[in-house]
């Protein structure tokens, strides 16, 4: 099999449960659109531009993602298998692997994608999939394995026997396919009673052909969190906040209370800086070395030099030179102090 690896990100859904006019994959998460986390993780495993399948809010998604992807349009929302078929004109006929994920699973890491690709390269069959083991699998389809450990079925809960219901391994809806096999197989998926073509059913196509399907259990079940509601969005934000804070503490930044410290994905912080409770660092903010920030500080899209001290203040679109000690309760915008409004 060729070492070539392409990727498709499915991002065409309506996201009705978000109760929002904004396309689901554009909701901000750690300061960037949700789909940006997926794009960055995918970029860690392939240099090829991913194909993003767009539908609802297509123009908005295209504008937000820009030149970081190729785009295909799913005009009718006919399911995930149908969405993937939209990428066929760009990808069919190319030997190698195709990684397929969704734009609403922002916690997936490039490490997990890499492990799945490694499994796919060693798999003699056409499908390698990601699975997750949960203590309470209620409401999800179960991954059923055969005696040799390969996947023999994905059984939806409504059709599951008691033995199958006892299984706690679930489909995470991330796949790595043999690209040459995939496109004809997609056409064999039958329309569901709900009027959609489900990508999950492709496992049955491979099994019917006598081809092995392998599954990789994710090390961290949180990675498989799909964002369908604003509650899910908050859960994902908490996970990302913990990851980001841990990364900065390991890099030499001190935090008195990580639970009340909020750092966006694109923020940069120098070593020996101390962040006190209630610190919020947003956008493309850059903090120098040996600074003391907080308590109760918001800094957005600003640059602070080394040795700065800021407490009980707001700084937006501004720069502070080295060793600046800002008076508490300052609001600085565009390098100007903003006077409080008077009644």
C-alpha atoms as a PDB file:
ATOM      1  CA  UNK A   1       0.000   0.000   0.000  1.00  0.00           C
ATOM      2  CA  UNK A   2       1.204   3.517  -0.782  1.00  0.00           C
ATOM      3  CA  UNK A   3       2.363   5.720   2.108  1.00  0.00           C
ATOM      4  CA  UNK A   4       0.105   8.513   0.834  1.00  0.00           C
ATOM      5  CA  UNK A   5      -2.350   9.872   3.417  1.00  0.00           C
ATOM      6  CA  UNK A   6      -5.243  12.217   2.737  1.00  0.00           C
ATOM      7  CA  UNK A   7      -7.881  13.407   5.184  1.00  0.00           C
ATOM      8  CA  UNK A   8     -11.545  14.363   5.064  1.00  0.00           C
ATOM      9  CA  UNK A   9     -13.278  16.391   7.773  1.00  0.00           C
ATOM     10  CA  UNK A  10     -17.068  16.112   7.784  1.00  0.00           C
ATOM     11  CA  UNK A  11     -18.518  19.519   8.684  1.00  0.00           C
ATOM     12  CA  UNK A  12     -21.817  19.838   6.833  1.00  0.00           C
ATOM     13  CA  UNK A  13     -24.349  19.215   9.596  1.00  0.00           C
ATOM     14  CA  UNK A  14     -26.981  21.644  10.838  1.00  0.00           C
ATOM     15  CA  UNK A  15     -26.120  21.424  14.530  1.00  0.00           C
ATOM     16  CA  UNK A  16     -29.726  22.169  15.496  1.00  0.00           C
ATOM     17  CA  UNK A  17     -29.214  21.288  19.151  1.00  0.00           C
ATOM     18  CA  UNK A  18     -26.747  24.149  19.518  1.00  0.00           C
ATOM     19  CA  UNK A  19     -29.701  26.556  19.166  1.00  0.00           C
ATOM     20  CA  UNK A  20     -27.551  28.963  17.166  1.00  0.00           C
ATOM     21  CA  UNK A  21     -27.384  30.710  13.801  1.00  0.00           C
ATOM     22  CA  UNK A  22     -23.622  30.106  13.791  1.00  0.00           C
ATOM     23  CA  UNK A  23     -22.536  26.835  12.132  1.00  0.00           C
ATOM     24  CA  UNK A  24     -21.667  24.359  14.857  1.00  0.00           C
ATOM     25  CA  UNK A  25     -18.050  23.878  13.804  1.00  0.00           C
ATOM     26  CA  UNK A  26     -17.409  27.630  14.064  1.00  0.00           C
ATOM     27  CA  UNK A  27     -18.344  27.966  17.715  1.00  0.00           C
ATOM     28  CA  UNK A  28     -15.246  29.248  19.534  1.00  0.00           C
ATOM     29  CA  UNK A  29     -13.275  26.889  21.724  1.00  0.00           C
ATOM     30  CA  UNK A  30     -10.131  28.122  23.492  1.00  0.00           C
ATOM     31  CA  UNK A  31     -10.174  31.190  21.287  1.00  0.00           C
ATOM     32  CA  UNK A  32     -10.393  29.534  17.865  1.00  0.00           C
ATOM     33  CA  UNK A  33     -13.256  27.956  15.891  1.00  0.00           C
ATOM     34  CA  UNK A  34     -14.014  24.395  16.934  1.00  0.00           C
ATOM     35  CA  UNK A  35     -12.977  22.991  13.565  1.00  0.00           C
ATOM     36  CA  UNK A  36      -9.555  24.635  13.875  1.00  0.00           C
ATOM     37  CA  UNK A  37      -8.594  22.126  16.557  1.00  0.00           C
ATOM     38  CA  UNK A  38      -9.395  19.292  14.145  1.00  0.00           C
ATOM     39  CA  UNK A  39      -7.473  20.956  11.323  1.00  0.00           C
ATOM     40  CA  UNK A  40      -4.397  21.320  13.515  1.00  0.00           C
ATOM     41  CA  UNK A  41      -4.560  17.722  14.717  1.00  0.00           C
ATOM     42  CA  UNK A  42      -4.901  16.436  11.148  1.00  0.00           C
ATOM     43  CA  UNK A  43      -1.987  18.629  10.032  1.00  0.00           C
ATOM     44  CA  UNK A  44       0.140  16.688  12.507  1.00  0.00           C
ATOM     45  CA  UNK A  45      -0.203  13.470  10.488  1.00  0.00           C
ATOM     46  CA  UNK A  46      -0.329  14.575   6.836  1.00  0.00           C
ATOM     47  CA  UNK A  47       1.047  17.412   4.749  1.00  0.00           C
ATOM     48  CA  UNK A  48      -1.809  17.108   2.277  1.00  0.00           C
ATOM     49  CA  UNK A  49      -4.504  19.764   2.529  1.00  0.00           C
ATOM     50  CA  UNK A  50      -7.563  18.136   4.112  1.00  0.00           C
ATOM     51  CA  UNK A  51     -10.883  18.085   2.308  1.00  0.00           C
ATOM     52  CA  UNK A  52     -13.637  19.707   4.376  1.00  0.00           C
ATOM     53  CA  UNK A  53     -17.202  18.704   3.497  1.00  0.00           C
ATOM     54  CA  UNK A  54     -19.390  21.760   4.039  1.00  0.00           C
ATOM     55  CA  UNK A  55     -23.151  22.231   3.925  1.00  0.00           C
ATOM     56  CA  UNK A  56     -25.026  24.328   6.452  1.00  0.00           C
ATOM     57  CA  UNK A  57     -23.334  27.741   6.652  1.00  0.00           C
ATOM     58  CA  UNK A  58     -20.971  26.726   3.862  1.00  0.00           C
ATOM     59  CA  UNK A  59     -19.793  30.246   3.040  1.00  0.00           C
ATOM     60  CA  UNK A  60     -19.072  31.024   6.694  1.00  0.00           C
ATOM     61  CA  UNK A  61     -17.089  27.828   7.174  1.00  0.00           C
ATOM     62  CA  UNK A  62     -15.173  28.371   3.943  1.00  0.00           C
ATOM     63  CA  UNK A  63     -14.260  31.906   4.995  1.00  0.00           C
ATOM     64  CA  UNK A  64     -13.206  30.866   8.505  1.00  0.00           C
ATOM     65  CA  UNK A  65     -11.018  27.970   7.359  1.00  0.00           C
ATOM     66  CA  UNK A  66      -9.589  29.814   4.367  1.00  0.00           C
ATOM     67  CA  UNK A  67      -6.610  28.328   2.559  1.00  0.00           C
ATOM     68  CA  UNK A  68      -6.033  25.613   5.154  1.00  0.00           C
ATOM     69  CA  UNK A  69      -8.330  23.149   3.356  1.00  0.00           C
ATOM     70  CA  UNK A  70     -10.007  22.123   0.140  1.00  0.00           C
ATOM     71  CA  UNK A  71     -13.799  22.206   0.128  1.00  0.00           C
ATOM     72  CA  UNK A  72     -16.645  20.149  -1.285  1.00  0.00           C
ATOM     73  CA  UNK A  73     -20.332  20.914  -0.819  1.00  0.00           C
ATOM     74  CA  UNK A  74     -23.015  18.536   0.436  1.00  0.00           C
ATOM     75  CA  UNK A  75     -26.145  20.281  -0.806  1.00  0.00           C
ATOM     76  CA  UNK A  76     -28.582  17.757   0.681  1.00  0.00           C
ATOM     77  CA  UNK A  77     -28.111  16.471   4.217  1.00  0.00           C
ATOM     78  CA  UNK A  78     -28.358  12.746   3.453  1.00  0.00           C
ATOM     79  CA  UNK A  79     -26.064  11.326   6.107  1.00  0.00           C
ATOM     80  CA  UNK A  80     -22.389  10.854   6.818  1.00  0.00           C
ATOM     81  CA  UNK A  81     -21.731   8.295   4.080  1.00  0.00           C
ATOM     82  CA  UNK A  82     -23.319  10.613   1.530  1.00  0.00           C
ATOM     83  CA  UNK A  83     -21.238  13.499   2.887  1.00  0.00           C
ATOM     84  CA  UNK A  84     -18.041  11.514   2.392  1.00  0.00           C
ATOM     85  CA  UNK A  85     -19.064  10.675  -1.176  1.00  0.00           C
ATOM     86  CA  UNK A  86     -18.887  14.391  -1.984  1.00  0.00           C
ATOM     87  CA  UNK A  87     -15.086  14.122  -1.723  1.00  0.00           C
ATOM     88  CA  UNK A  88     -14.848  11.343  -4.319  1.00  0.00           C
ATOM     89  CA  UNK A  89     -14.039  13.625  -7.294  1.00  0.00           C
ATOM     90  CA  UNK A  90     -10.999  14.969  -5.436  1.00  0.00           C
ATOM     91  CA  UNK A  91      -9.686  11.732  -3.948  1.00  0.00           C
ATOM     92  CA  UNK A  92     -10.785   8.631  -5.865  1.00  0.00           C
ATOM     93  CA  UNK A  93      -8.169   6.659  -7.760  1.00  0.00           C
ATOM     94  CA  UNK A  94      -5.343   7.645  -5.428  1.00  0.00           C
ATOM     95  CA  UNK A  95      -3.529   4.776  -3.696  1.00  0.00           C
ATOM     96  CA  UNK A  96      -2.912   5.077   0.018  1.00  0.00           C
ATOM     97  CA  UNK A  97      -4.983   5.809   3.102  1.00  0.00           C
ATOM     98  CA  UNK A  98      -7.817   8.208   3.811  1.00  0.00           C
ATOM     99  CA  UNK A  99      -8.364   9.487   7.350  1.00  0.00           C
ATOM    100  CA  UNK A 100     -11.978  10.507   7.983  1.00  0.00           C
ATOM    101  CA  UNK A 101     -13.041  12.480  11.038  1.00  0.00           C
ATOM    102  CA  UNK A 102     -15.587  15.137  11.942  1.00  0.00           C
ATOM    103  CA  UNK A 103     -15.323  18.843  12.640  1.00  0.00           C
ATOM    104  CA  UNK A 104     -17.253  18.569  15.899  1.00  0.00           C
ATOM    105  CA  UNK A 105     -14.759  16.346  17.752  1.00  0.00           C
ATOM    106  CA  UNK A 106     -12.168  18.955  18.725  1.00  0.00           C
ATOM    107  CA  UNK A 107     -10.487  16.956  21.497  1.00  0.00           C
ATOM    108  CA  UNK A 108      -8.919  14.404  19.146  1.00  0.00           C
ATOM    109  CA  UNK A 109      -5.137  14.759  19.069  1.00  0.00           C
ATOM    110  CA  UNK A 110      -2.576  14.223  16.363  1.00  0.00           C
ATOM    111  CA  UNK A 111      -1.124  11.452  18.561  1.00  0.00           C
ATOM    112  CA  UNK A 112      -4.377   9.497  18.383  1.00  0.00           C
ATOM    113  CA  UNK A 113      -4.624  10.070  14.631  1.00  0.00           C
ATOM    114  CA  UNK A 114      -1.015   8.876  14.271  1.00  0.00           C
ATOM    115  CA  UNK A 115      -1.739   5.682  16.195  1.00  0.00           C
ATOM    116  CA  UNK A 116      -4.761   4.993  13.996  1.00  0.00           C
ATOM    117  CA  UNK A 117      -2.699   5.501  10.837  1.00  0.00           C
ATOM    118  CA  UNK A 118      -0.042   3.107  12.151  1.00  0.00           C
ATOM    119  CA  UNK A 119      -2.747   0.491  12.728  1.00  0.00           C
ATOM    120  CA  UNK A 120      -4.126   1.058   9.228  1.00  0.00           C
ATOM    121  CA  UNK A 121      -0.717   0.572   7.635  1.00  0.00           C
ATOM    122  CA  UNK A 122      -0.400  -2.833   9.315  1.00  0.00           C
ATOM    123  CA  UNK A 123      -4.005  -3.863   8.624  1.00  0.00           C
ATOM    124  CA  UNK A 124      -4.517  -6.178   5.661  1.00  0.00           C
ATOM    125  CA  UNK A 125      -8.141  -5.050   5.508  1.00  0.00           C
ATOM    126  CA  UNK A 126      -9.620  -1.783   4.205  1.00  0.00           C
ATOM    127  CA  UNK A 127     -10.944  -0.260   7.457  1.00  0.00           C
ATOM    128  CA  UNK A 128      -9.241   0.747  10.681  1.00  0.00           C
ATOM    129  CA  UNK A 129     -11.473   2.591  13.101  1.00  0.00           C
ATOM    130  CA  UNK A 130     -11.228   4.378  16.418  1.00  0.00           C
ATOM    131  CA  UNK A 131     -13.279   3.105  19.328  1.00  0.00           C
ATOM    132  CA  UNK A 132     -13.773   4.191  22.914  1.00  0.00           C
ATOM    133  CA  UNK A 133     -14.613   2.299  26.095  1.00  0.00           C
ATOM    134  CA  UNK A 134     -17.060   4.055  28.417  1.00  0.00           C
ATOM    135  CA  UNK A 135     -18.375   2.962  31.818  1.00  0.00           C
ATOM    136  CA  UNK A 136     -21.910   3.894  30.745  1.00  0.00           C
ATOM    137  CA  UNK A 137     -22.422   3.186  27.025  1.00  0.00           C
ATOM    138  CA  UNK A 138     -26.166   3.854  27.118  1.00  0.00           C
ATOM    139  CA  UNK A 139     -27.515   5.269  23.869  1.00  0.00           C
ATOM    140  CA  UNK A 140     -24.608   4.238  21.635  1.00  0.00           C
ATOM    141  CA  UNK A 141     -23.956   1.444  19.151  1.00  0.00           C
ATOM    142  CA  UNK A 142     -21.622  -1.308  20.345  1.00  0.00           C
ATOM    143  CA  UNK A 143     -18.452  -2.544  18.657  1.00  0.00           C
ATOM    144  CA  UNK A 144     -18.681  -6.334  18.441  1.00  0.00           C
ATOM    145  CA  UNK A 145     -15.401  -8.195  17.971  1.00  0.00           C
ATOM    146  CA  UNK A 146     -14.812 -11.719  16.737  1.00  0.00           C
ATOM    147  CA  UNK A 147     -12.623 -14.383  18.308  1.00  0.00           C
ATOM    148  CA  UNK A 148      -9.562 -13.008  16.497  1.00  0.00           C
ATOM    149  CA  UNK A 149     -10.146  -9.495  17.852  1.00  0.00           C
ATOM    150  CA  UNK A 150     -11.271  -7.972  14.572  1.00  0.00           C
ATOM    151  CA  UNK A 151     -14.543  -6.058  14.350  1.00  0.00           C
ATOM    152  CA  UNK A 152     -17.404  -8.152  13.039  1.00  0.00           C
ATOM    153  CA  UNK A 153     -20.260  -5.677  13.547  1.00  0.00           C
ATOM    154  CA  UNK A 154     -21.409  -2.362  14.929  1.00  0.00           C
ATOM    155  CA  UNK A 155     -24.797  -2.970  16.524  1.00  0.00           C
ATOM    156  CA  UNK A 156     -27.120  -0.112  17.366  1.00  0.00           C
ATOM    157  CA  UNK A 157     -28.558  -0.235  20.863  1.00  0.00           C
ATOM    158  CA  UNK A 158     -32.152  -0.713  19.708  1.00  0.00           C
ATOM    159  CA  UNK A 159     -31.176  -3.924  17.882  1.00  0.00           C
ATOM    160  CA  UNK A 160     -28.766  -5.239  20.518  1.00  0.00           C
ATOM    161  CA  UNK A 161     -29.208  -8.465  22.471  1.00  0.00           C
ATOM    162  CA  UNK A 162     -28.474  -8.471  26.228  1.00  0.00           C
ATOM    163  CA  UNK A 163     -24.985  -9.868  25.552  1.00  0.00           C
ATOM    164  CA  UNK A 164     -24.225  -7.080  23.095  1.00  0.00           C
ATOM    165  CA  UNK A 165     -25.665  -4.454  25.434  1.00  0.00           C
ATOM    166  CA  UNK A 166     -23.079  -5.531  28.002  1.00  0.00           C
ATOM    167  CA  UNK A 167     -20.279  -4.418  25.663  1.00  0.00           C
ATOM    168  CA  UNK A 168     -18.777  -1.055  26.638  1.00  0.00           C
ATOM    169  CA  UNK A 169     -16.731  -0.480  23.473  1.00  0.00           C
ATOM    170  CA  UNK A 170     -18.296   2.115  21.168  1.00  0.00           C
ATOM    171  CA  UNK A 171     -17.638   3.449  17.696  1.00  0.00           C
ATOM    172  CA  UNK A 172     -15.902   6.854  17.850  1.00  0.00           C
ATOM    173  CA  UNK A 173     -16.775   7.684  14.197  1.00  0.00           C
ATOM    174  CA  UNK A 174     -13.157   8.150  13.109  1.00  0.00           C
ATOM    175  CA  UNK A 175     -11.842   5.908  10.343  1.00  0.00           C
ATOM    176  CA  UNK A 176      -8.781   5.240   8.240  1.00  0.00           C
ATOM    177  CA  UNK A 177      -9.699   3.619   4.919  1.00  0.00           C
ATOM    178  CA  UNK A 178      -7.904   2.018   2.013  1.00  0.00           C
ATOM    179  CA  UNK A 179      -8.706   4.797  -0.417  1.00  0.00           C
ATOM    180  CA  UNK A 180      -8.877   2.568  -3.501  1.00  0.00           C
ATOM    181  CA  UNK A 181     -11.432   0.281  -1.831  1.00  0.00           C
ATOM    182  CA  UNK A 182     -13.561   2.989  -0.234  1.00  0.00           C
ATOM    183  CA  UNK A 183     -15.524   4.645  -3.012  1.00  0.00           C
ATOM    184  CA  UNK A 184     -17.177   1.570  -4.513  1.00  0.00           C
ATOM    185  CA  UNK A 185     -17.936   0.350  -0.995  1.00  0.00           C
ATOM    186  CA  UNK A 186     -19.762   3.576  -0.164  1.00  0.00           C
ATOM    187  CA  UNK A 187     -22.173   2.923  -3.015  1.00  0.00           C
ATOM    188  CA  UNK A 188     -23.158  -0.372  -1.392  1.00  0.00           C
ATOM    189  CA  UNK A 189     -24.488   1.323   1.746  1.00  0.00           C
ATOM    190  CA  UNK A 190     -28.265   1.157   1.837  1.00  0.00           C
ATOM    191  CA  UNK A 191     -30.619   3.981   2.712  1.00  0.00           C
ATOM    192  CA  UNK A 192     -31.615   3.866   6.382  1.00  0.00           C
ATOM    193  CA  UNK A 193     -35.250   4.040   7.539  1.00  0.00           C
ATOM    194  CA  UNK A 194     -34.542   7.667   8.469  1.00  0.00           C
ATOM    195  CA  UNK A 195     -33.665   8.508   4.882  1.00  0.00           C
ATOM    196  CA  UNK A 196     -29.902   8.842   5.358  1.00  0.00           C
ATOM    197  CA  UNK A 197     -26.781   6.903   4.403  1.00  0.00           C
ATOM    198  CA  UNK A 198     -24.705   6.163   7.508  1.00  0.00           C
ATOM    199  CA  UNK A 199     -20.940   5.754   7.312  1.00  0.00           C
ATOM    200  CA  UNK A 200     -21.131   3.285  10.209  1.00  0.00           C
ATOM    201  CA  UNK A 201     -22.712   0.792   7.791  1.00  0.00           C
ATOM    202  CA  UNK A 202     -19.499   0.553   5.778  1.00  0.00           C
ATOM    203  CA  UNK A 203     -18.143  -1.829   8.412  1.00  0.00           C
ATOM    204  CA  UNK A 204     -20.829  -4.303   7.379  1.00  0.00           C
ATOM    205  CA  UNK A 205     -19.787  -3.932   3.728  1.00  0.00           C
ATOM    206  CA  UNK A 206     -16.208  -4.954   4.531  1.00  0.00           C
ATOM    207  CA  UNK A 207     -17.278  -7.835   6.780  1.00  0.00           C
ATOM    208  CA  UNK A 208     -19.628  -9.141   4.068  1.00  0.00           C
ATOM    209  CA  UNK A 209     -16.650  -9.212   1.697  1.00  0.00           C
ATOM    210  CA  UNK A 210     -14.633 -11.229   4.207  1.00  0.00           C
ATOM    211  CA  UNK A 211     -12.207  -8.358   4.803  1.00  0.00           C
ATOM    212  CA  UNK A 212     -10.806  -7.635   8.275  1.00  0.00           C
ATOM    213  CA  UNK A 213     -11.828  -4.497  10.146  1.00  0.00           C
ATOM    214  CA  UNK A 214      -9.568  -3.411  12.992  1.00  0.00           C
ATOM    215  CA  UNK A 215     -10.349  -1.043  15.865  1.00  0.00           C
ATOM    216  CA  UNK A 216      -8.031   1.040  18.027  1.00  0.00           C
ATOM    217  CA  UNK A 217      -9.323   1.870  21.507  1.00  0.00           C
ATOM    218  CA  UNK A 218      -8.597   5.511  22.329  1.00  0.00           C
ATOM    219  CA  UNK A 219      -6.304   5.950  25.334  1.00  0.00           C
ATOM    220  CA  UNK A 220      -8.386   8.896  26.572  1.00  0.00           C
ATOM    221  CA  UNK A 221     -12.162   8.478  26.211  1.00  0.00           C
ATOM    222  CA  UNK A 222     -12.592  12.261  26.447  1.00  0.00           C
ATOM    223  CA  UNK A 223     -11.085  12.608  22.980  1.00  0.00           C
ATOM    224  CA  UNK A 224     -14.198  11.052  21.477  1.00  0.00           C
ATOM    225  CA  UNK A 225     -16.522  13.727  22.853  1.00  0.00           C
ATOM    226  CA  UNK A 226     -18.743  14.995  20.045  1.00  0.00           C
ATOM    227  CA  UNK A 227     -20.132  18.508  20.372  1.00  0.00           C
ATOM    228  CA  UNK A 228     -23.902  18.551  19.895  1.00  0.00           C
ATOM    229  CA  UNK A 229     -25.019  21.010  22.573  1.00  0.00           C
ATOM    230  CA  UNK A 230     -23.605  24.003  24.394  1.00  0.00           C
ATOM    231  CA  UNK A 231     -23.206  21.758  27.415  1.00  0.00           C
ATOM    232  CA  UNK A 232     -20.876  19.554  25.363  1.00  0.00           C
ATOM    233  CA  UNK A 233     -19.054  22.717  24.278  1.00  0.00           C
ATOM    234  CA  UNK A 234     -18.458  23.674  27.910  1.00  0.00           C
ATOM    235  CA  UNK A 235     -17.229  20.149  28.688  1.00  0.00           C
ATOM    236  CA  UNK A 236     -14.757  20.317  25.800  1.00  0.00           C
ATOM    237  CA  UNK A 237     -13.607  23.779  26.884  1.00  0.00           C
ATOM    238  CA  UNK A 238     -12.805  22.442  30.351  1.00  0.00           C
ATOM    239  CA  UNK A 239     -10.726  19.603  28.890  1.00  0.00           C
ATOM    240  CA  UNK A 240      -8.832  21.963  26.591  1.00  0.00           C
ATOM    241  CA  UNK A 241      -8.252  24.422  29.430  1.00  0.00           C
ATOM    242  CA  UNK A 242      -6.701  21.651  31.503  1.00  0.00           C
ATOM    243  CA  UNK A 243      -4.473  20.576  28.595  1.00  0.00           C
ATOM    244  CA  UNK A 244      -3.342  24.127  27.852  1.00  0.00           C
ATOM    245  CA  UNK A 245      -2.659  24.951  31.490  1.00  0.00           C
ATOM    246  CA  UNK A 246      -0.707  21.731  31.992  1.00  0.00           C
ATOM    247  CA  UNK A 247       1.412  22.464  28.928  1.00  0.00           C
ATOM    248  CA  UNK A 248       2.334  25.932  30.197  1.00  0.00           C
ATOM    249  CA  UNK A 249       3.106  24.734  33.725  1.00  0.00           C
ATOM    250  CA  UNK A 250       5.432  22.090  32.282  1.00  0.00           C
ATOM    251  CA  UNK A 251       7.064  24.909  30.265  1.00  0.00           C
ATOM    252  CA  UNK A 252       7.902  26.911  33.393  1.00  0.00           C
ATOM    253  CA  UNK A 253       4.796  29.035  34.016  1.00  0.00           C
ATOM    254  CA  UNK A 254       3.335  29.046  37.546  1.00  0.00           C
ATOM    255  CA  UNK A 255      -0.399  29.108  38.284  1.00  0.00           C
ATOM    256  CA  UNK A 256      -1.842  29.571  41.759  1.00  0.00           C
ATOM    257  CA  UNK A 257      -5.258  28.224  40.726  1.00  0.00           C
ATOM    258  CA  UNK A 258      -5.409  26.526  37.305  1.00  0.00           C
ATOM    259  CA  UNK A 259      -9.179  26.086  37.683  1.00  0.00           C
ATOM    260  CA  UNK A 260      -9.664  29.864  37.422  1.00  0.00           C
ATOM    261  CA  UNK A 261      -6.953  30.472  34.812  1.00  0.00           C
ATOM    262  CA  UNK A 262      -8.143  30.693  31.202  1.00  0.00           C
ATOM    263  CA  UNK A 263      -5.595  30.647  28.376  1.00  0.00           C
ATOM    264  CA  UNK A 264      -6.545  30.553  24.698  1.00  0.00           C
ATOM    265  CA  UNK A 265      -4.851  28.146  22.308  1.00  0.00           C
ATOM    266  CA  UNK A 266      -2.747  30.793  20.528  1.00  0.00           C
ATOM    267  CA  UNK A 267      -1.432  32.607  23.620  1.00  0.00           C
ATOM    268  CA  UNK A 268       2.320  32.578  24.326  1.00  0.00           C
ATOM    269  CA  UNK A 269       3.803  32.906  27.843  1.00  0.00           C
ATOM    270  CA  UNK A 270       7.423  33.262  28.963  1.00  0.00           C
ATOM    271  CA  UNK A 271       9.112  31.212  31.673  1.00  0.00           C
ATOM    272  CA  UNK A 272       9.018  32.267  35.325  1.00  0.00           C
ATOM    273  CA  UNK A 273       5.732  34.105  34.812  1.00  0.00           C
ATOM    274  CA  UNK A 274       3.199  33.801  37.634  1.00  0.00           C
ATOM    275  CA  UNK A 275      -0.519  33.706  36.866  1.00  0.00           C
ATOM    276  CA  UNK A 276      -2.785  34.503  39.807  1.00  0.00           C
ATOM    277  CA  UNK A 277      -6.463  33.484  40.137  1.00  0.00           C
ATOM    278  CA  UNK A 278      -8.914  35.021  37.696  1.00  0.00           C
ATOM    279  CA  UNK A 279      -6.406  35.466  34.867  1.00  0.00           C
ATOM    280  CA  UNK A 280      -7.894  35.382  31.354  1.00  0.00           C
ATOM    281  CA  UNK A 281      -5.466  35.462  28.398  1.00  0.00           C
ATOM    282  CA  UNK A 282      -7.186  35.645  25.021  1.00  0.00           C
ATOM    283  CA  UNK A 283      -6.483  35.662  21.309  1.00  0.00           C
ATOM    284  CA  UNK A 284      -2.882  36.099  20.175  1.00  0.00           C
ATOM    285  CA  UNK A 285      -1.637  37.554  23.461  1.00  0.00           C
ATOM    286  CA  UNK A 286       2.098  37.299  24.188  1.00  0.00           C
ATOM    287  CA  UNK A 287       3.343  37.485  27.785  1.00  0.00           C
ATOM    288  CA  UNK A 288       7.069  37.921  28.439  1.00  0.00           C
ATOM    289  CA  UNK A 289       9.240  36.201  31.018  1.00  0.00           C
ATOM    290  CA  UNK A 290       9.058  36.790  34.781  1.00  0.00           C
ATOM    291  CA  UNK A 291       5.734  38.630  34.674  1.00  0.00           C
ATOM    292  CA  UNK A 292       3.069  38.611  37.373  1.00  0.00           C
ATOM    293  CA  UNK A 293      -0.464  38.605  36.000  1.00  0.00           C
ATOM    294  CA  UNK A 294      -3.539  38.769  38.205  1.00  0.00           C
ATOM    295  CA  UNK A 295      -5.566  38.455  40.186  1.00  0.00           C
ATOM    296  CA  UNK A 296      -8.630  39.279  38.080  1.00  0.00           C
ATOM    297  CA  UNK A 297      -6.988  40.314  34.818  1.00  0.00           C
ATOM    298  CA  UNK A 298      -8.168  40.034  31.219  1.00  0.00           C
ATOM    299  CA  UNK A 299      -5.594  40.486  28.451  1.00  0.00           C
ATOM    300  CA  UNK A 300      -6.697  40.141  24.821  1.00  0.00           C
ATOM    301  CA  UNK A 301      -4.568  40.346  21.661  1.00  0.00           C
ATOM    302  CA  UNK A 302      -1.834  42.252  23.470  1.00  0.00           C
ATOM    303  CA  UNK A 303       1.910  41.972  24.023  1.00  0.00           C
ATOM    304  CA  UNK A 304       3.583  42.386  27.401  1.00  0.00           C
ATOM    305  CA  UNK A 305       7.335  42.635  27.771  1.00  0.00           C
ATOM    306  CA  UNK A 306       9.435  40.910  30.389  1.00  0.00           C
ATOM    307  CA  UNK A 307       8.915  41.619  34.075  1.00  0.00           C
ATOM    308  CA  UNK A 308       5.485  43.274  33.794  1.00  0.00           C
ATOM    309  CA  UNK A 309       2.985  43.319  36.658  1.00  0.00           C
ATOM    310  CA  UNK A 310      -0.761  43.645  36.048  1.00  0.00           C
ATOM    311  CA  UNK A 311      -3.618  43.200  38.532  1.00  0.00           C
ATOM    312  CA  UNK A 312      -7.360  43.930  38.513  1.00  0.00           C
ATOM    313  CA  UNK A 313      -7.175  45.325  34.971  1.00  0.00           C
ATOM    314  CA  UNK A 314      -8.217  44.868  31.346  1.00  0.00           C
ATOM    315  CA  UNK A 315      -5.748  45.199  28.459  1.00  0.00           C
ATOM    316  CA  UNK A 316      -6.906  44.931  24.835  1.00  0.00           C
ATOM    317  CA  UNK A 317      -4.969  45.391  21.594  1.00  0.00           C
ATOM    318  CA  UNK A 318      -2.092  47.054  23.415  1.00  0.00           C
ATOM    319  CA  UNK A 319       1.614  46.699  24.149  1.00  0.00           C
ATOM    320  CA  UNK A 320       3.427  47.121  27.474  1.00  0.00           C
ATOM    321  CA  UNK A 321       7.214  47.583  27.534  1.00  0.00           C
ATOM    322  CA  UNK A 322       9.499  45.614  29.826  1.00  0.00           C
ATOM    323  CA  UNK A 323       9.128  46.134  33.590  1.00  0.00           C
ATOM    324  CA  UNK A 324       5.787  47.943  33.327  1.00  0.00           C
ATOM    325  CA  UNK A 325       3.822  47.980  36.593  1.00  0.00           C
ATOM    326  CA  UNK A 326       0.259  48.830  35.660  1.00  0.00           C
ATOM    327  CA  UNK A 327      -1.927  50.612  38.174  1.00  0.00           C
ATOM    328  CA  UNK A 328      -4.813  48.380  39.336  1.00  0.00           C
ATOM    329  CA  UNK A 329      -8.243  48.916  37.779  1.00  0.00           C
ATOM    330  CA  UNK A 330      -6.781  50.162  34.499  1.00  0.00           C
ATOM    331  CA  UNK A 331      -8.642  49.541  31.245  1.00  0.00           C
ATOM    332  CA  UNK A 332      -6.223  49.954  28.358  1.00  0.00           C
ATOM    333  CA  UNK A 333      -7.486  49.672  24.785  1.00  0.00           C
ATOM    334  CA  UNK A 334      -5.328  50.274  21.715  1.00  0.00           C
ATOM    335  CA  UNK A 335      -2.569  51.659  23.981  1.00  0.00           C
ATOM    336  CA  UNK A 336      -4.885  54.260  25.506  1.00  0.00           C
ATOM    337  CA  UNK A 337      -6.379  54.275  28.988  1.00  0.00           C
ATOM    338  CA  UNK A 338     -10.168  54.154  28.833  1.00  0.00           C
ATOM    339  CA  UNK A 339     -11.965  56.267  31.425  1.00  0.00           C
ATOM    340  CA  UNK A 340     -14.876  54.577  33.197  1.00  0.00           C
ATOM    341  CA  UNK A 341     -18.295  55.636  31.985  1.00  0.00           C
ATOM    342  CA  UNK A 342     -20.003  58.285  34.086  1.00  0.00           C
ATOM    343  CA  UNK A 343     -23.713  58.531  34.686  1.00  0.00           C
END
